[in-house]
Short mmCIF file of C-alpha atoms in Angstrom, two decimals:
data_model
loop_
_atom_site.label_atom_id
_atom_site.label_comp_id
_atom_site.label_asym_id
_atom_site.label_seq_id
_atom_site.Cartn_x
_atom_site.Cartn_y
_atom_site.Cartn_z
CA MET D 1 97.54 55.69 223.98
CA ALA D 2 95.75 57.24 221.00
CA LYS D 3 97.04 56.47 217.58
CA LYS D 4 98.19 59.30 215.42
CA ALA D 5 96.00 59.84 212.41
CA LYS D 6 97.71 59.31 209.10
CA LYS D 7 97.82 62.25 206.80
CA THR D 8 96.22 61.51 203.45
CA GLU D 9 97.53 63.28 200.42
CA VAL D 10 94.84 64.60 198.00
CA GLU D 11 95.95 64.84 194.48
CA THR D 12 94.80 68.17 192.93
CA THR D 13 94.14 68.37 189.24
CA PRO D 14 95.00 71.76 187.73
CA LEU D 15 91.97 73.67 186.38
CA VAL D 16 92.12 74.17 182.61
CA VAL D 17 89.90 76.99 181.30
CA GLU D 18 88.99 76.44 177.63
CA GLN D 19 89.15 79.55 175.49
CA PRO D 20 86.08 79.94 173.27
CA LYS D 21 86.82 79.56 169.64
CA VAL D 22 86.14 82.68 167.67
CA GLU D 23 85.11 81.88 164.12
CA THR D 24 85.89 84.43 161.45
CA PRO D 25 82.62 85.18 159.64
CA VAL D 26 82.62 84.51 155.94
CA MET D 27 81.12 87.39 153.98
CA GLU D 28 78.90 86.02 151.29
CA LYS D 29 78.63 88.01 148.17
CA PRO D 30 75.19 89.38 147.63
CA LEU D 31 73.43 87.98 144.60
CA PRO D 32 73.00 90.43 141.89
CA LYS D 33 69.53 92.00 141.85
CA LYS D 34 67.47 91.14 138.85
CA LYS D 35 66.37 94.15 136.96
CA LYS D 36 62.72 94.79 137.42
CA ASP D 37 60.75 94.36 134.18
CA THR D 38 58.88 97.59 133.62
CA TRP D 39 57.30 96.44 130.43
CA GLU D 40 53.60 97.31 130.44
CA ILE D 41 51.34 94.58 129.04
CA LYS D 42 48.80 96.28 126.76
CA ASP D 43 47.65 96.46 123.17
CA ARG D 44 49.99 98.58 120.98
CA VAL D 45 49.73 100.14 117.53
CA TYR D 46 52.62 100.86 115.24
CA ILE D 47 52.36 103.36 112.38
CA LEU D 48 54.49 103.99 109.32
CA LYS D 49 56.08 107.37 109.11
CA GLY D 50 55.35 109.77 106.27
CA SER D 51 52.19 110.89 104.45
CA LYS D 52 52.09 107.95 102.05
CA LYS D 53 50.50 104.79 103.50
CA PRO D 54 50.94 101.67 101.23
CA LEU D 55 48.32 98.89 101.26
CA SER D 56 50.95 96.62 102.75
CA LYS D 57 54.57 97.04 103.89
CA MET D 58 56.69 94.20 105.17
CA ILE D 59 59.73 94.86 107.37
CA LYS D 60 62.58 92.47 108.23
CA SER D 61 61.88 89.85 110.75
CA ALA D 62 65.23 88.05 110.54
CA ASN D 63 68.91 88.88 110.04
CA ILE D 64 68.46 91.73 112.53
CA TYR D 65 71.16 92.60 115.07
CA TRP D 66 71.01 94.58 118.33
CA PHE D 67 74.05 95.63 120.40
CA ASP D 68 73.66 94.38 123.97
CA GLU D 69 75.58 96.78 126.21
CA GLU D 70 75.49 94.47 129.21
CA LYS D 71 76.92 91.52 127.26
CA GLY D 72 79.19 93.71 125.10
CA TYR D 73 78.37 92.21 121.69
CA GLU D 74 75.74 92.18 118.97
CA ARG D 75 72.95 89.69 119.33
CA GLU D 76 70.95 88.25 116.41
CA LEU D 77 67.20 88.86 116.44
CA LYS D 78 64.45 86.92 114.80
CA TYR D 79 60.73 86.94 115.04
CA CYS D 80 59.27 83.42 115.43
CA GLU D 81 55.72 83.01 116.69
CA ASN D 82 56.64 79.66 118.30
CA GLN D 83 59.35 81.14 120.46
CA ARG D 84 59.19 83.11 123.70
CA THR D 85 62.11 85.42 122.76
CA THR D 86 63.39 87.32 119.83
CA PHE D 87 67.08 86.64 120.71
CA VAL D 88 68.31 83.68 118.61
CA ASP D 89 70.84 82.67 121.28
CA GLU D 90 67.93 82.09 123.74
CA MET D 91 65.66 80.17 121.40
CA GLN D 92 64.93 76.50 121.87
CA GLY D 93 63.66 73.94 119.32
CA ASP D 94 62.43 74.74 115.84
CA GLN D 95 62.40 78.34 114.70
CA ARG D 96 59.40 79.06 112.55
CA LEU D 97 59.96 82.49 111.05
CA SER D 98 57.02 84.89 110.92
CA HIS D 99 56.41 87.93 108.78
CA ILE D 100 55.93 91.51 110.09
CA ILE D 101 53.49 93.30 107.81
CA PHE D 102 51.91 96.79 108.11
CA ARG D 103 48.62 97.14 106.34
CA ASN D 104 47.29 100.53 105.30
CA GLY D 105 50.19 102.07 107.24
CA MET D 106 49.34 100.40 110.52
CA LEU D 107 50.20 97.32 112.53
CA PRO D 108 48.02 96.67 115.66
CA VAL D 109 49.69 94.15 117.96
CA PRO D 110 47.56 92.70 120.77
CA LYS D 111 48.92 92.40 124.30
CA GLU D 112 49.20 88.60 123.93
CA LYS D 113 52.04 89.10 121.39
CA THR D 114 54.55 90.56 123.86
CA VAL D 115 57.50 89.17 121.95
CA LEU D 116 56.62 91.03 118.76
CA GLN D 117 55.87 94.14 120.74
CA LYS D 118 59.27 94.18 122.37
CA LEU D 119 60.98 93.55 119.09
CA LEU D 120 59.19 96.46 117.44
CA SER D 121 59.49 98.85 120.41
CA ASN D 122 62.91 98.04 121.86
CA TYR D 123 65.15 96.29 119.33
CA HIS D 124 64.18 96.70 115.67
CA PRO D 125 66.57 99.08 113.83
CA MET D 126 63.64 100.60 111.91
CA SER D 127 61.92 101.83 115.09
CA ASP D 128 61.46 105.60 114.89
CA VAL D 129 63.01 105.54 111.41
CA LEU D 130 60.45 103.78 109.24
CA TYR D 131 57.70 103.47 111.90
CA TYR D 132 56.80 104.60 115.38
CA GLU D 133 54.70 103.44 118.27
CA TRP D 134 51.47 105.34 118.73
CA LYS D 135 51.35 106.62 122.32
CA PRO D 136 48.03 108.30 123.05
CA THR D 137 49.18 109.55 126.48
CA GLU D 138 52.16 111.39 125.06
CA VAL D 139 50.07 112.71 122.17
CA ALA D 140 47.49 114.05 124.66
CA ALA D 141 50.23 115.65 126.73
CA SER D 142 51.65 117.41 123.66
CA GLN D 143 48.17 118.54 122.62
CA ILE D 144 47.63 120.02 126.10
CA ASP D 145 50.89 121.91 125.93
CA THR D 146 49.93 123.30 122.47
CA LEU D 147 46.48 124.32 123.71
CA GLU D 148 47.86 126.04 126.80
CA MET D 149 50.37 127.95 124.70
CA GLU D 150 47.56 128.97 122.33
CA ILE D 151 45.56 130.31 125.25
CA GLU D 152 48.54 132.22 126.53
CA ALA D 153 49.13 133.78 123.10
CA LEU D 154 45.48 134.73 122.64
CA ASN D 155 45.34 136.35 126.10
CA ALA D 156 48.55 138.33 125.25
CA ALA D 157 47.10 139.39 121.97
CA GLN D 158 43.79 140.45 123.58
CA SER D 159 45.58 142.75 126.06
CA MET D 160 48.25 144.02 123.67
CA ASP D 161 48.49 147.77 122.91
CA ILE D 162 48.15 148.98 119.36
CA ASP D 163 51.86 149.89 118.85
CA MET D 164 52.97 146.41 119.82
CA ALA D 165 50.27 144.79 117.73
CA GLU D 166 51.29 146.83 114.70
CA ALA D 167 55.00 145.85 115.27
CA ILE D 168 54.20 142.08 115.40
CA MET D 169 51.86 142.20 112.41
CA ARG D 170 54.47 144.12 110.35
CA VAL D 171 56.71 141.10 110.70
CA GLU D 172 53.91 138.96 109.32
CA ILE D 173 52.38 141.10 106.49
CA GLY D 174 54.86 143.95 106.01
CA SER D 175 53.84 147.50 104.97
CA LYS D 176 50.16 146.54 104.58
CA VAL D 177 49.75 146.94 108.25
CA SER D 178 49.89 150.77 107.81
CA ASP D 179 46.59 150.71 105.84
CA MET D 180 44.67 148.55 108.33
CA SER D 181 42.08 149.85 110.74
CA SER D 182 42.45 149.10 114.46
CA LYS D 183 39.68 146.42 114.27
CA GLU D 184 41.35 144.74 111.29
CA LEU D 185 44.64 144.85 113.10
CA LYS D 186 43.14 143.32 116.27
CA ARG D 187 41.40 140.55 114.27
CA ASP D 188 44.58 139.58 112.32
CA LEU D 189 46.63 139.72 115.49
CA LEU D 190 44.33 137.22 117.24
CA LEU D 191 44.34 134.91 114.20
CA TYR D 192 48.06 135.13 114.02
CA ALA D 193 48.39 134.28 117.74
CA LYS D 194 46.09 131.28 117.30
CA LYS D 195 47.94 130.04 114.23
CA ASN D 196 51.50 130.49 115.45
CA PRO D 197 51.37 130.82 119.29
CA ALA D 198 55.02 129.99 119.89
CA LEU D 199 56.36 132.51 117.33
CA PHE D 200 53.82 135.10 118.51
CA LEU D 201 54.95 134.83 122.18
CA GLU D 202 58.59 135.02 121.02
CA LEU D 203 57.93 138.22 119.10
CA ALA D 204 55.93 139.64 122.00
CA ASP D 205 59.04 139.31 124.22
CA ASP D 206 61.39 140.79 121.68
CA ASP D 207 61.80 144.57 122.20
CA ASN D 208 63.69 144.82 118.88
CA VAL D 209 60.37 144.13 117.16
CA VAL D 210 58.98 147.35 118.54
CA LEU D 211 62.07 149.28 117.65
CA ARG D 212 62.09 147.88 114.09
CA ASN D 213 58.51 148.92 113.64
CA PHE D 214 59.23 152.37 115.07
CA GLY D 215 62.02 152.88 112.51
CA ILE D 216 59.82 151.61 109.65
CA ARG D 217 57.04 154.01 110.69
CA ALA D 218 59.48 156.91 110.90
CA THR D 219 60.75 156.10 107.39
CA GLU D 220 57.26 155.75 105.94
CA MET D 221 56.31 159.16 107.33
CA GLY D 222 59.46 160.78 105.91
CA LEU D 223 61.12 161.47 109.27
CA LEU D 224 63.97 159.15 108.38
CA LYS D 225 65.37 158.26 104.96
CA LEU D 226 66.99 154.98 103.88
CA SER D 227 69.39 155.19 100.97
CA SER D 228 68.63 153.29 97.83
CA ASP D 229 71.44 150.78 98.56
CA GLN D 230 69.95 150.32 102.06
CA ARG D 231 73.33 151.11 103.66
CA THR D 232 72.63 154.56 105.23
CA PHE D 233 69.93 156.20 107.43
CA SER D 234 69.67 159.95 107.40
CA TRP D 235 67.27 162.72 108.47
CA GLY D 236 64.39 163.09 106.02
CA SER D 237 64.40 166.91 106.35
CA ASN D 238 68.06 167.73 105.66
CA ASP D 239 69.64 164.46 104.56
CA ARG D 240 72.09 164.54 107.49
CA LYS D 241 73.52 161.00 107.94
CA LEU D 242 72.67 159.32 111.14
CA MET D 243 74.14 155.89 110.86
CA ASN D 244 75.68 153.30 108.47
CA VAL D 245 74.16 149.84 108.24
CA PRO D 246 76.73 147.08 108.86
CA PHE D 247 77.41 144.70 105.98
CA ASP D 248 75.09 141.67 105.70
CA GLU D 249 72.67 143.08 108.26
CA HIS D 250 69.00 143.93 107.81
CA PRO D 251 68.70 147.77 107.76
CA TYR D 252 65.90 147.98 110.29
CA SER D 253 67.41 145.42 112.58
CA ALA D 254 70.55 147.50 112.60
CA LEU D 255 68.52 150.68 113.22
CA ALA D 256 66.73 149.03 116.10
CA ALA D 257 70.08 148.12 117.72
CA TRP D 258 71.34 151.65 117.05
CA PHE D 259 68.35 153.12 118.96
CA LYS D 260 69.76 151.51 122.07
CA THR D 261 73.01 153.44 121.87
CA ASP D 262 73.45 156.88 123.54
CA GLU D 263 73.33 158.70 120.24
CA GLY D 264 70.42 156.51 119.02
CA MET D 265 68.34 157.16 122.13
CA GLU D 266 68.47 160.95 121.52
CA ILE D 267 67.26 160.48 117.92
CA TYR D 268 64.55 158.07 119.11
CA SER D 269 63.18 160.56 121.58
CA ASN D 270 63.22 163.20 118.84
CA ILE D 271 61.31 160.99 116.45
CA GLU D 272 58.87 159.77 119.14
CA LYS D 273 57.80 163.43 119.82
CA ARG D 274 57.11 163.98 116.13
CA LEU D 275 55.17 160.72 115.75
CA ASN D 276 52.97 161.55 118.63
#
């Protein structure tokens, strides 16, 4: 007979699945960005303000304080040629004080002396008070603006009609304009535009200038009459009162404003017909 096979028991180990560990990321604080130094390395010239230029002028190079907004307190400044900074709290070693002297109203500082340049341009309390930094680029830009304004004024003067020219020149020379020929008026107008381009352009855009001149011409020709106390305008022919001049106001400025009212416009039209 065949033997029965023995059953063998197989031990089974339970399967354990390991869960992956999830690490919480640690956010690192970004390092503060350093401010980019925009200082331009170049030769610089500093000039004393005012018309008087002494042979020599020494300004303070120590016991100077500048408020640092980032740090929140005043920092002492000192100019020492053997140091790489003007801030006393950043200096190392001996501090050999140096003088800052303007000669004949000027102080040229070469590009190698950046420490002195930064003190004079950025921190010194006398900057733009006692002296200023000469900046040719800014001066050139300002000169270009002035020249362009001058050209604009001259072009406006060249194309201006005689009535407007007379009105503007009356502001400058008064009643003498009535005795000038058209050529003289044109010449003086061009010279005035060249000499004072900003004021000329302002007057050219002011319609009250024309109205004031209109009132002055009407008064000079006897069409209007201004009382001796300069308080009342009236008709020259019959003394009928037209308007009262407000207190503390120039009579012809008040008349120019009155010409813009309904009543004033009728009088203006009447006078304009007589002047033409």
